[in-house]
Coordinates of C-alpha atoms and ligand atoms in Angstrom, one line a residue:
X1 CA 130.9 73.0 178.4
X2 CA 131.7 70.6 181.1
X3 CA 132.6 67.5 181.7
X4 CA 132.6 64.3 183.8
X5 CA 133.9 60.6 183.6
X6 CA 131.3 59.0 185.7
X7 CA 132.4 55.4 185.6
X8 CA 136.2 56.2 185.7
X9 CA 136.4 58.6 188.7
X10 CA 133.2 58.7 191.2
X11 CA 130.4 61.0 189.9
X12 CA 131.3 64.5 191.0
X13 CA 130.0 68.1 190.4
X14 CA 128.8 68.8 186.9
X15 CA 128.0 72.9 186.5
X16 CA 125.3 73.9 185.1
X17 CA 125.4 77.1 182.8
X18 CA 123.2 79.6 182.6
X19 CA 121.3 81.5 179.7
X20 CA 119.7 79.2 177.1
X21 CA 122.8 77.6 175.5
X22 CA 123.5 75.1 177.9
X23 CA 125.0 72.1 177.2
X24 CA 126.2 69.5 179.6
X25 CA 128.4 66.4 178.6
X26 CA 128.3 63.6 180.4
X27 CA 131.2 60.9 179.7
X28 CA 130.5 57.4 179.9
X29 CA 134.0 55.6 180.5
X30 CA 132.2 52.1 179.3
X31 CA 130.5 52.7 176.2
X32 CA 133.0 55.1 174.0
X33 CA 130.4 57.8 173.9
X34 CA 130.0 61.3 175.1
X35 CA 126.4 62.7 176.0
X36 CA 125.5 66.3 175.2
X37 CA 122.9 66.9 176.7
X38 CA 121.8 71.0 175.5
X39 CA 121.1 73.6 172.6
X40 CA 123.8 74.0 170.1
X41 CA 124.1 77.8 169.0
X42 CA 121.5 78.2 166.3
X43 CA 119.0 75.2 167.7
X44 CA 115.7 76.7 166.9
X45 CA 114.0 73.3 169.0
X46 CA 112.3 74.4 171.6
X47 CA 113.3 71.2 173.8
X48 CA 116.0 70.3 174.8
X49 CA 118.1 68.5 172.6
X50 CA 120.6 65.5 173.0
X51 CA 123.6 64.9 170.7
X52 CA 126.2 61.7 171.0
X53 CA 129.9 61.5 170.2
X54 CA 131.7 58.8 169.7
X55 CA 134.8 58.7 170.9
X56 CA 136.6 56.1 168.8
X57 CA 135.2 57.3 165.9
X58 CA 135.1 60.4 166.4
X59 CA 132.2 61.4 164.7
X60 CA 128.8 62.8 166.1
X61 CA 125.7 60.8 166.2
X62 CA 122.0 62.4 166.4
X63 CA 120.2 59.6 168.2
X64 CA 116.5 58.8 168.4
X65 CA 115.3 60.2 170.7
X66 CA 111.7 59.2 172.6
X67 CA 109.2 60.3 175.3
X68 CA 108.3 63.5 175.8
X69 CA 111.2 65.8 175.6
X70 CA 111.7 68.4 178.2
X71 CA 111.2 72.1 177.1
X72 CA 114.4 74.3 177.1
X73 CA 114.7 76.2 180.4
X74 CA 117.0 79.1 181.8
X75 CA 119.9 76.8 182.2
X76 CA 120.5 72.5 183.3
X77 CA 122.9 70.6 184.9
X78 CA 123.0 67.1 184.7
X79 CA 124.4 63.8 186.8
X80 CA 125.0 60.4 185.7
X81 CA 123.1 58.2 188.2
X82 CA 124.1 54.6 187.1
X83 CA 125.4 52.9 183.4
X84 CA 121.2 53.4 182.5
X85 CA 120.3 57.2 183.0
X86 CA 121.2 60.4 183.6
X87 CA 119.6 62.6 186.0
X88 CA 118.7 66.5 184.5
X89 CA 117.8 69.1 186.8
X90 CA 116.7 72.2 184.8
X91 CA 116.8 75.5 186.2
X92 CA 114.1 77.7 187.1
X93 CA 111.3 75.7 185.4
X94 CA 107.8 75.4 187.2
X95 CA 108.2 73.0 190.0
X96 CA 106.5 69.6 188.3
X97 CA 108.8 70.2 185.6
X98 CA 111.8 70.4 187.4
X99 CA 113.8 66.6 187.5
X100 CA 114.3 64.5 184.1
X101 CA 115.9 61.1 183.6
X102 CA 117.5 60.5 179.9
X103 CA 117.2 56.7 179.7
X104 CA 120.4 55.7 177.9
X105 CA 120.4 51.9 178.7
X106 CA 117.3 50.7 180.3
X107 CA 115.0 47.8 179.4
X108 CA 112.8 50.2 177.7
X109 CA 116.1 51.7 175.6
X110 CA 117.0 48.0 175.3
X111 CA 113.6 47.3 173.7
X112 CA 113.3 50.0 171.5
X113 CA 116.6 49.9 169.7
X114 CA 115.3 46.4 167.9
X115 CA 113.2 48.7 166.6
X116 CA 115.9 50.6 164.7
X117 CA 119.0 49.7 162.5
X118 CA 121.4 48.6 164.9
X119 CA 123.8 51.1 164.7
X120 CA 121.6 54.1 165.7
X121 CA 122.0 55.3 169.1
X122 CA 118.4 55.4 171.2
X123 CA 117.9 57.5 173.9
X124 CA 114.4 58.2 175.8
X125 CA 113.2 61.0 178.4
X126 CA 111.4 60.1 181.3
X127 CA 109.9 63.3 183.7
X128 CA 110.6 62.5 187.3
X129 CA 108.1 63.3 189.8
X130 CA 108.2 64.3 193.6
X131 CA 106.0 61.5 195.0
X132 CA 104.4 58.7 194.8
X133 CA 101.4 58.2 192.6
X134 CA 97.8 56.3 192.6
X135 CA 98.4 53.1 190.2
X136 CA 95.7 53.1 187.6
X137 CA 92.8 50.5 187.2
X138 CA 93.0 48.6 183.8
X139 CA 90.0 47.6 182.8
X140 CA 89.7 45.2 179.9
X141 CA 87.5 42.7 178.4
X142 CA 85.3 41.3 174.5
X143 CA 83.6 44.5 173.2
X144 CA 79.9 44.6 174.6
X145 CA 80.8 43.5 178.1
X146 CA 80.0 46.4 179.6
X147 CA 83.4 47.8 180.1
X148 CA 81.8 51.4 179.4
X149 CA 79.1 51.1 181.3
X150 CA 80.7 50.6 184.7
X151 CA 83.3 53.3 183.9
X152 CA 80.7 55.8 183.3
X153 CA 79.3 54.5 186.5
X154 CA 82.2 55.4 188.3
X155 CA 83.1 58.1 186.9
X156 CA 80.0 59.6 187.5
X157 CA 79.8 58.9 191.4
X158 CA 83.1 59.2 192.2
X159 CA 84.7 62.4 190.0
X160 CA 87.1 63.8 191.9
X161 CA 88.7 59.8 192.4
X162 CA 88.6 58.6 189.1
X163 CA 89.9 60.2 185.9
X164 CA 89.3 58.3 182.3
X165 CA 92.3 57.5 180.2
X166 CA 91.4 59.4 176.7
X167 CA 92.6 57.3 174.0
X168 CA 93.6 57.6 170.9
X169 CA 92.0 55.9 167.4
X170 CA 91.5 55.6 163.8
X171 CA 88.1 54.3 163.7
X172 CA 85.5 57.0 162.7
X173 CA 83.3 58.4 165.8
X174 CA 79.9 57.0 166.5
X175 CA 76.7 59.8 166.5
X176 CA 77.4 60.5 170.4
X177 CA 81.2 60.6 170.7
X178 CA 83.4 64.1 170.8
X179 CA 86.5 64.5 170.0
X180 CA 88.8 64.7 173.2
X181 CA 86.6 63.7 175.5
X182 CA 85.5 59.4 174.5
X183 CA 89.0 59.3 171.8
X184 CA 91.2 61.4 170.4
X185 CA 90.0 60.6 166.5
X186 CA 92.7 60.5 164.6
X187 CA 94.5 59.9 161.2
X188 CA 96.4 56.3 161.2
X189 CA 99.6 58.5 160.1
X190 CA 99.8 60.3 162.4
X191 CA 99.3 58.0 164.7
X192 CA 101.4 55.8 163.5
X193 CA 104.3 58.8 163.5
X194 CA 103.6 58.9 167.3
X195 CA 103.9 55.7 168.1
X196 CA 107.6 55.7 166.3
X197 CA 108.3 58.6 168.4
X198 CA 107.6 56.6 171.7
X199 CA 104.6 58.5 172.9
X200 CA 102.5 55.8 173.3
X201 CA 102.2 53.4 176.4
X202 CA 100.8 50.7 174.4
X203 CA 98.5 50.5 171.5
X204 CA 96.4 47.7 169.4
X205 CA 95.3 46.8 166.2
X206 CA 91.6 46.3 167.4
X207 CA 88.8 44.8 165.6
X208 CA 90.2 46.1 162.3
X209 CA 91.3 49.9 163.8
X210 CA 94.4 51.2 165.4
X211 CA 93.7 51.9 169.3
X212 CA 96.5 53.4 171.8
X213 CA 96.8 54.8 175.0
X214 CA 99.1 57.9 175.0
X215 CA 101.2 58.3 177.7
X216 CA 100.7 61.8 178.2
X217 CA 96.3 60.3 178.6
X218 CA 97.5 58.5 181.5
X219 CA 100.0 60.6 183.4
X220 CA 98.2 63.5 183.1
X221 CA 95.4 62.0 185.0
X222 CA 98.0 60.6 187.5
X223 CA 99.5 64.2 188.1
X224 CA 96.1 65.6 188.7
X225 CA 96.2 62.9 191.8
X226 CA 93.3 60.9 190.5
X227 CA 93.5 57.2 189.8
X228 CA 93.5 56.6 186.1
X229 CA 91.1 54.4 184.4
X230 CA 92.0 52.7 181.3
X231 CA 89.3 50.8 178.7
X232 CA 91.7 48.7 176.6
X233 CA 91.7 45.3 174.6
X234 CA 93.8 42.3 175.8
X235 CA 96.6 42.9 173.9
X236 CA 97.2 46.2 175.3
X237 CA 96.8 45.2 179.0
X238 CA 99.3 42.6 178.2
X239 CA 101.3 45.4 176.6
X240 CA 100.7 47.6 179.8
X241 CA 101.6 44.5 181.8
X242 CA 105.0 44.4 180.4
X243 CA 105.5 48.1 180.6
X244 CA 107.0 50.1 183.4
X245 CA 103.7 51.4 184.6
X246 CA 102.6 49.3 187.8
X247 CA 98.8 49.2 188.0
X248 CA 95.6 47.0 188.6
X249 CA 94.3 44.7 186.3
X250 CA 90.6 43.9 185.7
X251 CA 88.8 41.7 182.9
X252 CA 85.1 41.8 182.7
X253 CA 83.4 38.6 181.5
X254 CA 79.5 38.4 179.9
X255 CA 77.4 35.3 182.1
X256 CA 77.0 33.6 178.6
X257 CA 78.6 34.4 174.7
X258 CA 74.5 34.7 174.3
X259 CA 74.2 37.6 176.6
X260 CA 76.8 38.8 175.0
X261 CA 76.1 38.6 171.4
X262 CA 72.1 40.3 172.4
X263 CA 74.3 43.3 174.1
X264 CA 76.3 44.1 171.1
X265 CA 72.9 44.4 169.1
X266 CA 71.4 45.9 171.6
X267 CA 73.6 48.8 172.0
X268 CA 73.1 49.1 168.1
X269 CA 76.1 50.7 167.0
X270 CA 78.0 48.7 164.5
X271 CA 76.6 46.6 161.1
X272 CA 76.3 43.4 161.0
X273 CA 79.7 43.0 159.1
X274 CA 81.0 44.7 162.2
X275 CA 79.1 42.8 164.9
X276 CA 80.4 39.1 163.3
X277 CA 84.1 40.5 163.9
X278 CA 84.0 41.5 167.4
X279 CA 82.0 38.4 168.3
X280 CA 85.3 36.4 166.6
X281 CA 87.3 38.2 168.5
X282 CA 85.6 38.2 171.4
X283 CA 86.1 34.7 171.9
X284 CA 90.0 34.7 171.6
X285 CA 89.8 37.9 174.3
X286 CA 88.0 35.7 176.2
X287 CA 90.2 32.6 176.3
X288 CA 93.2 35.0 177.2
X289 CA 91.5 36.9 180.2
X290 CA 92.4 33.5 181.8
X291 CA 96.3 33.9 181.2
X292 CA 97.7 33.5 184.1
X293 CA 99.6 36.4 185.6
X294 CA 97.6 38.9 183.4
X295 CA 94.9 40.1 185.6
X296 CA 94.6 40.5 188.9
X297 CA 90.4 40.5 189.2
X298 CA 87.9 39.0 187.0
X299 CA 84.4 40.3 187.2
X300 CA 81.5 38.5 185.8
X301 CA 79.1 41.2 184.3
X302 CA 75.1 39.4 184.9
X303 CA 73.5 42.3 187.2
X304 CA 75.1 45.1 186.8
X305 CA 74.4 46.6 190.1
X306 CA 76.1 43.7 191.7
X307 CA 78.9 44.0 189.4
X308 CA 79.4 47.3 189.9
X309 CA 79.3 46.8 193.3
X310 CA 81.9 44.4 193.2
X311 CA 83.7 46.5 191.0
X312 CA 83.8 49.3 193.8
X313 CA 84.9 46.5 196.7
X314 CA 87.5 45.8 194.6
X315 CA 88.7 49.1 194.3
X316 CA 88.7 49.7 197.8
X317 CA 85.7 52.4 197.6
X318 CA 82.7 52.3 200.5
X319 CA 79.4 53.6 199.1
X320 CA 79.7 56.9 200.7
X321 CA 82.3 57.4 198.2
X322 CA 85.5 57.2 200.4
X323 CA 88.2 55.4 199.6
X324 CA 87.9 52.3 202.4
X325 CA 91.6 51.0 202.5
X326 CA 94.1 53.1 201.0
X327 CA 97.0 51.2 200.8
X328 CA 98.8 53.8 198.3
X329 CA 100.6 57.0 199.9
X330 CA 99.4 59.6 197.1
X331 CA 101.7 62.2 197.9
X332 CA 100.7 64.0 194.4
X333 CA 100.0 67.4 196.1
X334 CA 103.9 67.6 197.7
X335 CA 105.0 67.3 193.9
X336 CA 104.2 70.4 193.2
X337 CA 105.7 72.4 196.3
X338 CA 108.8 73.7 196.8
X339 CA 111.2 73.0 193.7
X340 CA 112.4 76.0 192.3
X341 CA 116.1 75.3 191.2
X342 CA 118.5 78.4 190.4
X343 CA 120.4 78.8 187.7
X344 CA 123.6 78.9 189.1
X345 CA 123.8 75.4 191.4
X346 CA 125.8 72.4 191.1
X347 CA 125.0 68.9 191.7
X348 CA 126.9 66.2 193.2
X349 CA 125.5 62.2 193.3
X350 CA 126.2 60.1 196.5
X351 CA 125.0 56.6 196.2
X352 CA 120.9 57.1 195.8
X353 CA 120.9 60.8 196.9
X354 CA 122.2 63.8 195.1
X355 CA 123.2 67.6 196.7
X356 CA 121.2 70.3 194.8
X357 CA 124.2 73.2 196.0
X358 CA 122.9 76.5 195.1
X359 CA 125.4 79.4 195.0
X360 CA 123.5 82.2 195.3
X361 CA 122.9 83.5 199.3
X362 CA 119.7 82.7 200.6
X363 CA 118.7 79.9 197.9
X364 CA 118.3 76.7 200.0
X365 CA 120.1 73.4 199.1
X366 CA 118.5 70.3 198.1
X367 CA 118.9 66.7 198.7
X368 CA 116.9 64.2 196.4
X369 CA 116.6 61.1 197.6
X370 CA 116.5 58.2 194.5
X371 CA 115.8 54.8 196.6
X372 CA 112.4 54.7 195.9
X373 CA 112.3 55.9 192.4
X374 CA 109.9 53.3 190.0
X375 CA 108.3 54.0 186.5
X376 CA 110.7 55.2 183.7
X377 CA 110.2 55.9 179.9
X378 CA 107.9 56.0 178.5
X379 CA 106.3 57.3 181.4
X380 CA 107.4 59.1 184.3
X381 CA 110.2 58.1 186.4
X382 CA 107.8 58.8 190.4
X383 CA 108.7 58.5 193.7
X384 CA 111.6 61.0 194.3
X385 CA 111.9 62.4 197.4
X386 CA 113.0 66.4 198.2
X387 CA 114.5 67.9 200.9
X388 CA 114.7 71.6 201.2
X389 CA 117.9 72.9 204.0
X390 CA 117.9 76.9 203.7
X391 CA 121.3 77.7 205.1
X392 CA 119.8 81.0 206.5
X393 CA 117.8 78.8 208.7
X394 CA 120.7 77.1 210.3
X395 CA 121.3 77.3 213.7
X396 CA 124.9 78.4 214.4
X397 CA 125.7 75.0 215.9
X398 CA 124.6 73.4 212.4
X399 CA 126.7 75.7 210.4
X400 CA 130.3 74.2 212.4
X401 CA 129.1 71.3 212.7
X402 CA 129.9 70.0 209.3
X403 CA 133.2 71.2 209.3
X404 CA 133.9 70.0 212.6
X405 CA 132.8 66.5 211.4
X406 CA 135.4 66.9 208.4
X407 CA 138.2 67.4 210.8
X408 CA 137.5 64.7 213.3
X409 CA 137.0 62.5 210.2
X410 CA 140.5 63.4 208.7
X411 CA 142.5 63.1 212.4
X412 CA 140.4 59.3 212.5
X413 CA 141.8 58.8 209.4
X414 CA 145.1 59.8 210.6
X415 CA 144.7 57.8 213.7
X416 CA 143.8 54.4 211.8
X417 CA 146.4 55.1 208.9
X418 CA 149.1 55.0 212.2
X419 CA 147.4 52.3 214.0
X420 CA 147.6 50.1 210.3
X421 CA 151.2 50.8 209.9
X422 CA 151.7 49.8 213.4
X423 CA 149.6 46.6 213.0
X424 CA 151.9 45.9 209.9
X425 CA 155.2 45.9 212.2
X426 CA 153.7 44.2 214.7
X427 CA 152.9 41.5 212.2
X428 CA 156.4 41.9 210.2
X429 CA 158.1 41.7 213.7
X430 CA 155.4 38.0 214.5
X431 CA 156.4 37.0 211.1
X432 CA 160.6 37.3 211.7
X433 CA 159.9 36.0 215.6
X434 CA 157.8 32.7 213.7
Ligands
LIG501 N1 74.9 44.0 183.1 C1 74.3 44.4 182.0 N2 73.1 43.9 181.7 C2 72.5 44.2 180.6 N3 73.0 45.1 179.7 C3 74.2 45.7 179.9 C4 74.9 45.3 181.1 N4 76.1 46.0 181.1 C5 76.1 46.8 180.0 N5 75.0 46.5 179.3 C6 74.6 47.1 177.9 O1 75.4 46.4 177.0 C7 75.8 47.3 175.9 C8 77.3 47.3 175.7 O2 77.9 47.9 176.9 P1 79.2 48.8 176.8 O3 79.1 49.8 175.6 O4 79.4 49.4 178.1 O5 80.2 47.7 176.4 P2 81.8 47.8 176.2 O6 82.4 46.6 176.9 O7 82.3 49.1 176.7 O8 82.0 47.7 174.7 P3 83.2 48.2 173.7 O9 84.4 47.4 174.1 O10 82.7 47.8 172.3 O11 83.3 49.7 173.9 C9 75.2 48.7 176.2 O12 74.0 48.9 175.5 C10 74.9 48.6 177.8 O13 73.8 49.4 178.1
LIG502 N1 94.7 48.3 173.1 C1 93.7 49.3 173.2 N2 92.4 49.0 173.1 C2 91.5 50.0 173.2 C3 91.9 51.3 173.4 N3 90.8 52.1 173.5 C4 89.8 51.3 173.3 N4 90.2 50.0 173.2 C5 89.4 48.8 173.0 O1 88.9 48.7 171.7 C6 87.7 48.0 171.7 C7 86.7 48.6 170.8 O2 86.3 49.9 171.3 P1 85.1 50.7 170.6 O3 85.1 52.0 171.3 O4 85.4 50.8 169.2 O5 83.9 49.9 170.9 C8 87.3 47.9 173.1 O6 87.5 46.5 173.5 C9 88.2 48.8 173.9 O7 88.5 48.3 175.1 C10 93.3 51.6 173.5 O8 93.8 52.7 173.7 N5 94.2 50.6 173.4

C-alpha cells in the first residue's frame, strides 16, 4: 500500500506491487479524498477496480466509474499527473494495453457528474495510446441522401484506408442487414445500461429508434490504423463535435427535397408511416447542416460519381488509391512496439515526462513524454510518446555522466548559495554606507 501527496509535496515515486493485489493510493491534498486505485483481497472483478476515501469523513465511497475499465494485470503503479488524472502504468500487460489515465476532474468527469446525485464521486478510464492516430471522417446528413451509398463506395475501393464505425440500435434489421457487421441490433435496455456506464461516444433518439456509436466501434478501427468512418444523424455529430474525439465533419445534401423524397421510395425499405417521419425530419436535419461551426464540408449529392469524387478530394485520396496529402503522422504501428513494463519498476513525474525505473538488471528504463497527449474519456487518451534507454547499452561515459552532472550541479549550487550571501553583505554594507 503506498502513498503520495501530489499536490502537497512534488509528485514523487509511487511503487508498484506485484502479484494481483495491488493497490495504489494516490492523495489528493485539494479535494479531501484518497484514490485507491487496485483489487481489495476477495475482488472477484476482473478489472481493475477504484475505491475513494474521504478523508474528513472518513468513510469510503464506491464511485461511478465509466469507460472501459482496464483488466487486472500482474501488478500497477500509478502517478498523479495534474488535479484531472492519474496516470496507471500496469505491469506486464500486452504492449497497447499498457498506459491508462483515470479521469478524476476533467470536462468529461465534469459533465457526467450532472448526471448523478451530487454527492456521488465520478471517475472515468481512458486507455492511453503510443502515437498519434488518423482523425475519423463523420459523415452525416436526412436519411435517403446517400450517406450509405458513398461509404460503401469507399469502403469498397479503398479497404485497407477506411474502416466503418458499427453502430449500435434498437430498430429491427431490414431483410439484407447482419448483425455485427451494418448495427449491432440490440435491446433498448441494454443499450440504455451502456450508455449509463459511459461506453458510448454519442448516441440519438433517431426517427423514433435509439442509435449510438460505441466507443470501442470507433477506436477499434482507429487502433487498427485505419481512418474511421462514422454514418450518424445531426444530433450525434453535434454530440461528436463537443466530445474529445477531434475528427472531420461532412453533411451530404439531396439537389432538391423532391430528389430526395423519390430516393427514400425508391430504396423501398420503410412504410409509408415511416417514410412521412424521416421526410419531417429531414427538413429540420437539413436546416442544422448549416450551423455554423458544425461541419467542416458540405457535399451536394446530384451525380453521384461527381460526388463521390468530391468526396474522395476531400479526403485527400488520388484515384490510384493513395492518400494525396497526408497531413496526419499515423504512427499507429509504433504503438504496439516496445512496451513491456516489469513488475517491479517505479515511476517518478517531471513536468510532462515521467521515468519508467525498472529494478530488475537488464530491463530498460522508460521515459514517456505527455506534451502532446489529446483525446481522453470516453475515448482514448493518444499521442504519448516512448523512449526505451537499456542501461546495458550505455556507453561507460553515459553511465558517470549523470552522476557527474549531480555533483557539478550541487558545488553550482554551493557556489551561488555563497555568491547570494555575499550579494546580501554587499547590499547590507550599500544600505548602512546610504
Ligand atoms: N446520387 C444519387 N442519385 C440517385 N440515387 C441515389 C444517389 N445516391 C444514392 N442513391 C440511392 O438513394 C437511396 C438511398 O441511399 P442510401 O441508402 O445510401 O441513403 P442514406 O443516406 O444512407 O439513408 P439512411 O440515412 O436512411 O441510412 C438508395 O436506393 C441509393 O441507391
Ligand atoms: N446519432 C446516430 N445516428 C445514427 C447512428 N447510426 C445511424 N444513424 C443515423 O440514423 C439514421 C437512420 O438510419 P437507418 O439505418 O435506420 O436508415 C441515419 O440518418 C443514420 O445516419 C448512430 O450511431 N448515431
Amino acid at each position: 500500500f503506498f502513498c503520495d501527496s501530489p499536490l502537497k509535496v512534488a509528485p514523487k515515486v509511487v511503487d508498484s506491487n506485484s502479484g494481483s493485489r495491488c493497490e495504489v493510493s494516490i492523495d489528493d491534498g485539494l479535494r479531501d479524498v484518497t484514490y485507491v486505485i487496485g483489487s481489495e483481497e476477495n475482488d472477484s472483478d476482473s478489472t481493475i477496480s477504484v475505491r475513494v476515501f474521504k478523508k474528513s469523513a472518513n468513510e469510503w465511497v464506491v464511485p461511478a466509474v465509466l469507460g472501459t475499465k482496464p483488466v487486472k494485470s500482474n501488478g500497477h503503479s500509478a502517478v498523479p499527473l495534474d488535479e484531472t488524472r492519474i496516470l496507471v502504468i500496469k505491469s506486464n500487460s500486452t504492449s497497447d494495453d499498457c498506459f491508462w489515465f483515470l479521469e478524476i476532474d476533467t470536462p468529461f468527469v465534469r459533465d457526467q457528474k450532472t448526471r448523478f446525485r451530487s454527492e456521488v464521486a465520478v471517475v472515468a478510464w481512458s486507455k492511453g495510446v503510443v502515437g498519434e492516430a488518423v482523425k475519423p471522417v463523420v459523415i452525416s446528413g436526412p436519411s435517403g441522401v446517400g450517406k450509405g451509398t458513398l461509404i460503401s463506395k469507399l469502403m469498397e475501393e479503398f479497404p485497407s484506408t477506411f474502416g466503418f464505425s458499427v453502430s449500435h440500435t434498437t430498430r429491427a434489421p431490414r431483410n439484407n442487414e447482419q448483425d455485427g457487421v451494418h448495427y449491432h441490433f440490440v435491446e433498448r435496455d441494454a443499450m440504455e445500461k451502456d450508455i449509463r456506464d459511459g461506453k458510448f461516444l454519442e448516441f440519438a433518439s433517431v426517427h423514433g429508434n435509439l442509435y449510438g456509436t460505441s466507443v470501442e466501434a470507433v477506436e477499434a478501427v482507429t487502433d487498427q490504423g485505419k481512418k474511421c468512418i462514422l454514418d450518424i444523424d445531426v444530433q450525434g455529430a453535434r454530440s461528436v463535435r463537443r466530445s474529445s474525439l477531434e475528427a472531420v465533419f461532412i453533411f451530404v445534401r439531396p439537389p432538391s427535397f423532391h430528389e430526395l423524397e423519390k430516393r427514400l421510395r425508391s430504396r423501398g425499405t420503410e412504410t409509408e408511416e415511416q417514410i412521412q417521419k424521416r421526410l419531417r425530419n429531414a427538413e429540420a436535419e437539413l436546416q442544422q447542416g448549416n450551423s455554423p461551426g458544425l461541419f467542416d464540408h458540405i457535399l451536394v449529392n446530384d451525380d453521384l460519381e461527381k460526388c463521390y469524387q468530391r468526396l474522395k478530394e476531400i479526403l485527400s485520396l488520388s484515384s490510384s488509391g493513395s492518400v494525396v496529402k497526408n497531413t496526419e503522422n499515423n504512427n499507429v504501428s509504433s504503438a504496439s512496439k516496445g512496451v513491456d513494463i516489469p513488475s517491479k519498476h517505479s515511476v517518478s513525474r517531471h513536468n510532462q515526462k515521467v521515468l519508467i525505473k525498472c529494478s530488475e538488471g537488464g530491463d530498460s528504463d522508460s521515459m514517456l513524454e505527455l506534451s502532446s497527449i489529446r483525446g481522453g474519456a470516453p475515448c482514448r487518451t493518444r499521442g504519448l510518446k516512448l523512449n526505451k534507454q537499456s542501461f546495458d547499452d550505455r556507453k561507460p561515459v553515459r553511465k558517470w555522466l549523470p552522476s557527474f552532472v549531480g555533483w557539478a550541479s550541487v558545488i553550482l549550487e554551493a557556489l551561488l548559495l555563497k555568491a547570494d550571501i555575499v550579494g546580501v553583505k554587499l547590499n547590507a554594507r550599500e544600505r548602512i554606507s546610504d
